[in-house]
CSV table of C-alpha atoms in Angstrom, one decimal:
chain,number,residue,atom,x,y,z
A,193,MET,CA,-11.1,16.4,38.8
A,194,ALA,CA,-10.2,13.1,37.8
A,195,VAL,CA,-7.2,13.0,35.7
A,196,VAL,CA,-7.1,11.0,32.6
A,197,GLY,CA,-4.2,9.9,30.3
A,198,ILE,CA,-3.9,8.6,26.8
A,199,CYS,CA,-0.9,6.0,27.0
A,200,ALA,CA,0.6,3.8,24.3
A,201,SER,CA,4.1,2.5,24.9
A,202,ALA,CA,6.4,1.8,21.8
A,203,GLY,CA,7.0,-1.7,22.9
A,204,ALA,CA,3.3,-2.3,23.8
A,205,SER,CA,1.3,-4.7,21.8
A,206,ARG,CA,-1.5,-3.4,19.6
A,207,GLY,CA,-4.7,-2.9,21.7
A,208,GLN,CA,-3.3,-4.1,24.9
A,209,PRO,CA,-4.8,-2.5,27.8
A,210,ALA,CA,-2.7,-0.9,30.5
A,211,ALA,CA,-2.2,-2.9,33.6
A,212,PRO,CA,-4.6,-1.9,36.4
A,213,GLY,CA,-2.9,-1.0,39.7
A,214,PRO,CA,-4.1,-1.8,43.2
A,215,ALA,CA,-7.4,-0.5,44.2
A,216,PRO,CA,-7.1,3.0,45.8
A,217,ASP,CA,-7.6,3.6,49.6
A,218,ALA,CA,-10.2,6.2,49.8
A,219,ALA,CA,-8.8,7.8,53.1
A,220,SER,CA,-5.2,7.9,51.8
A,221,ALA,CA,-6.2,9.1,48.3
A,222,ALA,CA,-8.3,12.2,50.1
A,223,ALA,CA,-5.1,13.0,52.0
A,224,GLU,CA,-2.7,13.0,49.0
A,225,PRO,CA,-1.0,16.3,48.5
A,226,GLY,CA,-0.3,18.0,45.2
A,227,PRO,CA,-1.2,20.9,42.9
A,228,ARG,CA,-4.7,21.5,41.4
A,229,LEU,CA,-4.1,19.9,37.9
A,230,ASP,CA,-7.0,21.7,36.5
A,231,ALA,CA,-5.5,24.9,36.9
A,232,ASP,CA,-2.5,23.8,34.5
A,233,PRO,CA,-3.4,24.3,30.8
A,234,ALA,CA,-1.0,21.6,29.7
A,235,TRP,CA,-2.7,19.1,31.9
A,236,ARG,CA,-6.0,20.5,30.6
A,237,ALA,CA,-5.1,19.7,27.1
A,238,TYR,CA,-4.0,16.2,28.3
A,239,ASP,CA,-7.2,15.8,29.9
A,240,ASP,CA,-9.0,17.1,26.7
A,241,ALA,CA,-7.0,14.5,24.3
A,242,PHE,CA,-8.5,11.8,26.5
A,243,SER,CA,-12.1,13.1,26.4
A,244,GLN,CA,-11.8,13.3,22.5
A,245,ALA,CA,-10.6,9.6,22.5
A,246,ALA,CA,-13.5,8.7,24.8
A,247,ALA,CA,-15.9,10.3,22.5
A,248,GLY,CA,-14.7,8.4,19.6
A,249,ASP,CA,-12.4,11.0,17.9
A,250,ARG,CA,-9.0,9.2,18.2
A,251,GLY,CA,-7.6,10.9,15.3
A,252,GLY,CA,-8.3,14.2,17.1
A,253,ALA,CA,-6.9,12.7,20.4
A,254,GLY,CA,-3.6,12.2,18.5
A,255,ALA,CA,-3.5,15.6,17.2
A,256,ARG,CA,-4.3,17.2,20.6
A,257,LEU,CA,-1.3,15.4,22.1
A,258,ARG,CA,1.0,16.4,19.3
A,259,GLN,CA,0.0,19.9,19.8
A,260,LEU,CA,0.4,19.8,23.5
A,261,ALA,CA,4.0,18.5,23.0
A,262,ALA,CA,4.8,21.4,20.6
A,263,GLN,CA,3.0,24.1,22.8
A,264,TRP,CA,4.9,23.1,26.0
A,265,PRO,CA,7.9,21.2,25.1
A,266,GLU,CA,9.5,21.6,28.5
A,267,HIS,CA,6.3,20.6,30.5
A,268,PRO,CA,6.1,17.0,32.0
A,269,ALA,CA,2.7,16.5,30.3
A,270,ALA,CA,4.6,17.1,27.0
A,271,ALA,CA,7.1,14.4,27.6
A,272,ARG,CA,4.4,12.0,28.3
A,273,ALA,CA,2.3,13.1,25.4
A,274,GLY,CA,5.4,12.8,23.1
A,275,ALA,CA,5.9,9.4,24.0
A,276,LEU,CA,2.3,8.2,24.1
A,277,VAL,CA,1.9,9.5,20.3
A,278,CYS,CA,5.1,7.5,19.5
A,279,GLY,CA,6.3,10.4,17.5
A,280,GLY,CA,3.1,10.9,15.6
A,281,GLU,CA,3.8,7.9,13.4
A,282,PRO,CA,1.0,5.3,13.6
A,283,ARG,CA,3.0,2.7,11.7
A,284,PRO,CA,3.8,-0.6,13.0
A,285,ALA,CA,7.3,-1.2,14.0
A,286,ASP,CA,7.5,-4.6,12.5
A,287,ARG,CA,6.0,-3.4,9.1
A,288,ASP,CA,9.3,-4.9,7.3
A,289,ALA,CA,8.8,-8.5,9.2
A,290,SER,CA,8.4,-11.4,6.6
A,291,ASP,CA,4.9,-12.8,6.0
A,292,ARG,CA,3.8,-16.0,4.4
A,293,VAL,CA,0.9,-14.4,2.7
A,294,ALA,CA,3.0,-11.7,1.2
A,295,ARG,CA,5.3,-14.3,-0.2
A,296,GLY,CA,2.4,-16.1,-1.7
A,297,GLU,CA,1.0,-12.8,-3.3
A,298,LEU,CA,4.6,-11.9,-4.7
A,299,VAL,CA,4.9,-15.7,-6.2
A,300,PHE,CA,1.6,-15.9,-7.5
A,301,TRP,CA,1.7,-12.2,-9.3
A,302,SER,CA,5.2,-12.9,-10.6
A,303,THR,CA,4.1,-16.4,-12.1
A,304,ILE,CA,1.2,-14.4,-13.8
A,305,ALA,CA,3.8,-11.7,-15.0
A,306,GLY,CA,5.6,-14.6,-16.5
A,307,LEU,CA,2.5,-14.7,-19.0
A,308,SER,CA,3.6,-11.4,-20.3
A,309,THR,CA,7.1,-12.2,-20.5
A,310,ALA,CA,6.4,-15.4,-22.4
A,311,GLN,CA,4.2,-13.4,-25.0
A,312,ASN,CA,7.0,-11.2,-25.8
A,313,VAL,CA,9.8,-13.7,-26.1
A,314,CYS,CA,7.3,-15.7,-28.5
A,315,VAL,CA,6.9,-12.5,-30.7
A,316,ILE,CA,10.8,-12.3,-30.7
A,317,ALA,CA,11.3,-16.1,-31.5
A,318,ASP,CA,8.5,-16.1,-33.8
A,319,CYS,CA,6.9,-18.8,-32.3
A,320,ASN,CA,4.8,-20.5,-35.5
A,321,SER,CA,3.6,-23.9,-34.0
A,322,PRO,CA,1.6,-25.0,-31.1
A,323,ARG,CA,4.8,-26.9,-29.7
A,324,ALA,CA,7.0,-23.7,-29.8
A,325,ASN,CA,4.3,-21.8,-28.1
A,326,ALA,CA,3.9,-24.4,-25.4
A,327,ALA,CA,7.5,-24.5,-24.8
A,328,VAL,CA,8.2,-21.1,-24.5
A,329,TYR,CA,5.0,-20.2,-22.0
A,330,THR,CA,6.1,-23.1,-19.9
A,331,LEU,CA,9.5,-22.0,-19.5
A,332,GLY,CA,8.5,-18.4,-19.1
A,333,VAL,CA,5.8,-19.3,-16.6
A,334,GLY,CA,7.6,-21.8,-14.8
A,335,GLY,CA,10.8,-19.7,-14.8
A,336,ALA,CA,8.9,-16.9,-13.0
A,337,LEU,CA,7.4,-19.2,-10.5
A,338,GLY,CA,11.0,-20.8,-9.7
A,339,LEU,CA,12.7,-17.6,-9.4
A,340,SER,CA,10.2,-16.0,-7.3
A,341,ILE,CA,10.1,-18.8,-4.9
A,342,ALA,CA,13.9,-18.9,-4.7
A,343,ALA,CA,14.2,-15.1,-4.4
A,344,THR,CA,11.7,-15.3,-1.4
A,345,ARG,CA,13.2,-18.1,0.4
A,346,HIS,CA,14.4,-16.0,3.3
A,347,GLY,CA,11.0,-14.3,3.6
A,348,VAL,CA,9.5,-11.1,2.2
A,349,ALA,CA,7.6,-8.2,3.9
A,350,PRO,CA,4.2,-7.4,3.0
A,351,GLY,CA,5.0,-3.9,1.6
A,352,GLU,CA,8.0,-5.4,-0.4
A,353,ALA,CA,5.9,-7.8,-2.1
A,354,GLN,CA,3.1,-5.4,-2.8
A,355,LEU,CA,5.8,-3.2,-4.3
A,356,TYR,CA,7.3,-5.6,-6.6
A,357,ASN,CA,4.2,-6.9,-7.8
A,358,SER,CA,2.8,-3.3,-8.5
A,359,ALA,CA,6.1,-2.4,-10.2
A,360,GLN,CA,6.0,-5.0,-12.6
A,361,THR,CA,2.4,-4.1,-13.4
A,362,TRP,CA,4.0,-0.2,-14.0
A,363,GLY,CA,6.5,-1.6,-16.4
A,364,ILE,CA,3.9,-3.6,-18.3
A,365,TRP,CA,1.7,-0.6,-18.5
A,366,ASN,CA,4.5,1.8,-19.6
A,367,GLY,CA,5.6,-0.8,-22.3
A,368,ILE,CA,2.0,-0.9,-23.8
A,369,GLY,CA,2.0,2.8,-23.8
A,370,ILE,CA,5.3,3.0,-25.5
A,371,ASN,CA,4.4,0.5,-28.2
A,372,HIS,CA,0.8,2.1,-28.6
A,373,GLY,CA,-0.6,-1.4,-27.9
A,374,PHE,CA,0.7,-4.9,-27.3
A,375,ALA,CA,4.0,-6.0,-29.2
A,376,HIS,CA,3.6,-7.1,-32.8
A,377,SER,CA,7.2,-7.1,-33.8
A,378,ALA,CA,10.6,-8.1,-32.2
A,379,GLY,CA,11.5,-4.6,-31.6
A,380,GLU,CA,8.4,-3.7,-29.8
A,381,ALA,CA,8.5,-7.1,-27.8
A,382,GLY,CA,12.1,-6.0,-26.6
A,383,VAL,CA,10.7,-2.7,-25.5
A,384,ALA,CA,8.0,-4.3,-23.6
A,385,LEU,CA,10.5,-6.7,-21.8
A,386,ALA,CA,12.6,-3.9,-21.1
A,387,ALA,CA,9.9,-1.8,-19.6
A,388,GLN,CA,8.9,-4.8,-17.4
A,389,ALA,CA,12.2,-5.5,-16.2
A,390,GLY,CA,12.8,-1.8,-15.6
A,391,GLY,CA,9.6,-1.6,-13.4
A,392,LEU,CA,10.7,-4.4,-11.3
A,393,VAL,CA,14.3,-3.0,-11.1
A,394,THR,CA,12.6,0.2,-10.1
A,395,GLY,CA,10.5,-1.4,-7.4
A,396,ILE,CA,13.8,-3.1,-5.8
A,397,GLY,CA,15.3,0.4,-5.8
A,398,LEU,CA,12.4,2.0,-4.0
A,399,TRP,CA,12.1,-0.8,-1.5
A,400,GLN,CA,16.0,0.0,-0.6
A,401,THR,CA,15.3,3.8,-0.2
A,402,TRP,CA,11.7,3.8,0.9
A,403,HIS,CA,10.4,0.7,2.7
A,404,PRO,CA,6.7,1.5,2.1
A,405,THR,CA,3.9,-0.3,3.9
A,406,GLN,CA,1.1,-2.2,1.9
A,407,GLY,CA,-1.0,0.7,2.5
A,408,ASP,CA,1.4,3.2,0.9
A,409,VAL,CA,1.9,1.2,-2.2
A,410,ALA,CA,-2.0,0.8,-2.6
A,411,LEU,CA,-2.4,4.5,-2.3
A,412,VAL,CA,0.1,4.9,-5.1
A,413,ASN,CA,-1.7,2.4,-7.2
A,414,SER,CA,-5.1,4.1,-6.4
A,415,PHE,CA,-3.6,7.5,-7.7
A,416,LEU,CA,-2.6,5.8,-10.7
A,417,LEU,CA,-6.2,4.2,-11.5
A,418,TRP,CA,-8.3,7.3,-10.6
A,419,SER,CA,-6.1,9.9,-12.3
A,420,THR,CA,-6.3,7.9,-15.4
A,421,LEU,CA,-10.2,7.5,-15.4
A,422,LEU,CA,-10.6,11.2,-14.4
A,423,ALA,CA,-8.5,12.2,-17.3
A,424,LEU,CA,-10.5,10.0,-19.5
A,425,TRP,CA,-13.7,11.8,-18.2
A,426,VAL,CA,-12.3,14.9,-18.8
A,427,ASP,CA,-11.3,14.1,-22.3
A,428,LEU,CA,-14.7,12.8,-22.8
A,429,ALA,CA,-16.2,16.1,-21.5
A,430,ALA,CA,-13.9,17.9,-23.9
A,431,GLU,CA,-14.9,15.8,-26.8
A,432,HIS,CA,-11.3,14.9,-27.1
A,433,SER,CA,-9.9,11.5,-28.1
A,434,PRO,CA,-6.5,10.8,-26.4
A,435,THR,CA,-4.0,8.5,-27.7
A,436,LEU,CA,-2.8,5.5,-25.6
A,437,GLY,CA,0.3,7.1,-24.9
A,438,GLU,CA,-1.3,10.3,-23.5
A,439,VAL,CA,-3.4,8.2,-21.2
A,440,VAL,CA,-0.4,6.2,-20.0
A,441,ALA,CA,1.5,9.4,-19.3
A,442,ILE,CA,-1.2,10.9,-17.3
A,443,GLY,CA,-1.3,7.6,-15.1
A,444,ASP,CA,2.4,7.9,-14.7
A,445,ALA,CA,2.1,11.5,-13.5
A,446,GLY,CA,-0.6,10.1,-11.0
A,447,LEU,CA,2.0,7.5,-10.0
A,448,VAL,CA,4.6,10.1,-9.1
A,449,LEU,CA,1.8,12.1,-7.2
A,450,GLY,CA,0.8,9.1,-5.4
A,451,GLY,CA,4.2,8.4,-4.3
A,452,LEU,CA,4.6,11.9,-3.0
A,453,THR,CA,1.4,11.8,-1.4
A,454,ALA,CA,2.5,8.3,0.3
A,455,THR,CA,5.6,9.8,1.9
A,456,ARG,CA,3.4,12.1,3.9
A,457,VAL,CA,0.1,10.5,4.3
A,458,HIS,CA,0.1,6.9,5.7
A,459,MET,CA,-2.8,4.8,5.6
A,460,SER,CA,-3.8,1.2,5.5
A,461,ARG,CA,-4.4,-0.9,2.6
A,462,GLY,CA,-8.2,-1.5,3.8
A,463,ARG,CA,-8.6,2.3,3.7
A,464,THR,CA,-7.4,2.7,0.2
A,465,LEU,CA,-9.7,-0.2,-1.0
A,466,LEU,CA,-12.8,1.6,0.8
A,467,ILE,CA,-11.8,4.9,-1.0
A,468,ASP,CA,-11.6,2.8,-4.3
A,469,VAL,CA,-15.1,1.5,-3.5
A,470,GLY,CA,-16.2,4.9,-3.1
A,471,GLY,CA,-15.1,5.9,-6.4
A,472,VAL,CA,-16.5,2.9,-8.2
A,473,ILE,CA,-20.1,3.8,-6.5
A,474,GLY,CA,-19.5,7.6,-7.7
A,475,MET,CA,-18.6,6.3,-11.2
A,476,ILE,CA,-21.6,4.1,-11.4
A,477,GLY,CA,-24.0,6.8,-10.1
A,478,GLY,CA,-22.4,9.4,-12.6
A,479,GLY,CA,-22.9,6.5,-15.3
A,480,LEU,CA,-26.7,6.3,-14.3
A,481,VAL,CA,-27.0,9.9,-15.0
A,482,ALA,CA,-25.1,9.9,-18.1
A,483,VAL,CA,-27.5,7.4,-19.6
A,484,GLY,CA,-30.2,9.9,-19.7
A,485,SER,CA,-27.9,12.5,-21.0
A,486,HIS,CA,-27.5,13.7,-24.6
A,487,GLY,CA,-24.2,13.8,-25.9
A,488,ASP,CA,-20.6,12.7,-24.9
A,489,GLN,CA,-19.8,16.1,-23.3
A,490,ALA,CA,-22.7,15.7,-20.7
A,491,ALA,CA,-21.8,12.0,-20.0
A,492,GLY,CA,-18.2,13.1,-19.5
A,493,VAL,CA,-19.2,15.7,-16.9
A,494,SER,CA,-21.7,13.6,-15.1
A,495,LEU,CA,-19.1,10.7,-15.1
A,496,LEU,CA,-16.2,13.3,-13.7
A,497,VAL,CA,-18.5,14.7,-11.1
A,498,GLY,CA,-19.7,11.4,-9.8
A,499,THR,CA,-16.4,9.6,-9.6
A,500,ALA,CA,-14.5,12.7,-8.0
A,501,ALA,CA,-17.5,13.2,-5.6
A,502,GLY,CA,-17.5,9.3,-4.7
A,503,LEU,CA,-13.5,9.5,-3.9
A,504,GLY,CA,-14.0,12.8,-1.8
A,505,ILE,CA,-16.9,11.3,0.2
A,506,ALA,CA,-15.2,7.8,0.7
A,507,ALA,CA,-11.9,9.6,1.8
A,508,ALA,CA,-14.0,12.0,4.2
A,509,ALA,CA,-16.0,9.2,5.7
A,510,THR,CA,-13.0,7.0,6.4
A,511,LYS,CA,-10.7,9.7,7.9
A,512,ASP,CA,-10.6,7.8,11.2
A,513,TRP,CA,-10.5,4.3,10.0
A,514,ASP,CA,-6.8,3.8,10.7
A,515,ALA,CA,-7.0,5.6,14.2
A,516,PRO,CA,-5.5,3.1,16.7
A,517,PRO,CA,-8.0,1.4,19.2
A,518,VAL,CA,-8.4,2.7,22.6
A,519,ALA,CA,-8.6,0.5,25.7
A,520,ILE,CA,-9.5,1.9,28.9
A,521,ALA,CA,-8.1,0.7,32.5
A,522,PRO,CA,-7.9,2.2,35.9
A,523,ALA,CA,-4.3,3.5,36.7
A,524,ARG,CA,-2.6,5.9,39.2
A,525,ILE,CA,-1.2,9.0,37.6
A,526,PRO,CA,1.6,10.6,39.6
A,527,VAL,CA,1.1,14.3,40.7
A,528,PRO,CA,4.2,16.5,39.2
A,529,GLY,CA,6.1,17.9,42.2
A,530,GLY,CA,4.1,15.8,44.6
A,531,ALA,CA,5.4,13.7,47.6
A,532,PRO,CA,6.8,10.3,46.9
A,533,GLY,CA,4.0,8.0,46.1
A,534,ALA,CA,1.4,11.1,45.7
A,535,GLY,CA,-0.9,10.9,42.8
A,536,VAL,CA,-4.7,10.7,41.6
A,537,TRP,CA,-6.6,7.9,40.4
A,538,GLY,CA,-8.2,8.0,37.2
A,539,VAL,CA,-8.1,5.9,34.0
A,540,SER,CA,-5.9,5.7,31.2
A,541,ALA,CA,-6.4,4.8,27.6
A,542,THR,CA,-4.0,2.6,25.7
A,543,LEU,CA,-3.7,3.7,22.1
A,544,GLY,CA,-2.8,0.4,20.3
A,545,PHE,CA,0.1,1.7,17.9
């Protein structure tokens, strides 16, 4: 029986195939001694994992290797499997490396957030002339641009930039909820500025303690978005008119739930966007049904079911989206306990973690 392996060293580059060995000599290969590996349940599980990977079930292959390592912890196959799945964390080791695109995103979004800062400062300063408005907005937006460029002069990681951008948005959102709308007085403007600054400070604290990836932050944002919308559909179905503060509070609950989920379920930013697309499509489908319904209650139920179904279907359909690619190459696999140089020829598949 040909023995197959799934190998991915921690230092290997993503998707890089294993280097092929020399062509086997048929006579020497036939004479190589060694135990029958197909009689060993651990090596059979090792074989099964590659079979799953070859069939396209890469997530299942990784799970099979982790199960192998847990079930036979002292077996040589367990040591190999444990190394191959990199501890079960399919996250890039250099996720905290600086990125120019991330820096551009942070500078752009911070500059946009400067508009909110300038608007609230204008409320406090009672800008009553075009010149005063122009001066405050120029200083607010220009100051945000300059500060963000200076703060990122040594670089910023993609997850860090995504976190800071989102944290500012969370703060602005909560400021609107506390004030029940945009600020119309100096006191409300002060609350809005404090909420925006508090959001950014919270983001900095989270980065120091969590170091999320872009996908982690995107997952949190998706929880915020869809928990808010689903709650609105529930209110519509119940014929209840929620206040803005209630809507923001529900979004915050989704934010916390998303953060807890992101510490346990790691997914890429691309997958979260696909799930979001599924939610949008489901919401549109529910909306089309709602058009022909009679009354707000039926419309709310239709939108709720459509949106939830779209999110669920998209999440299930993309479950293998983040599975690492598999590269197959010929390789010699040594036989445990065999003579020096003994082994069998098969193929290895590199999982590009």
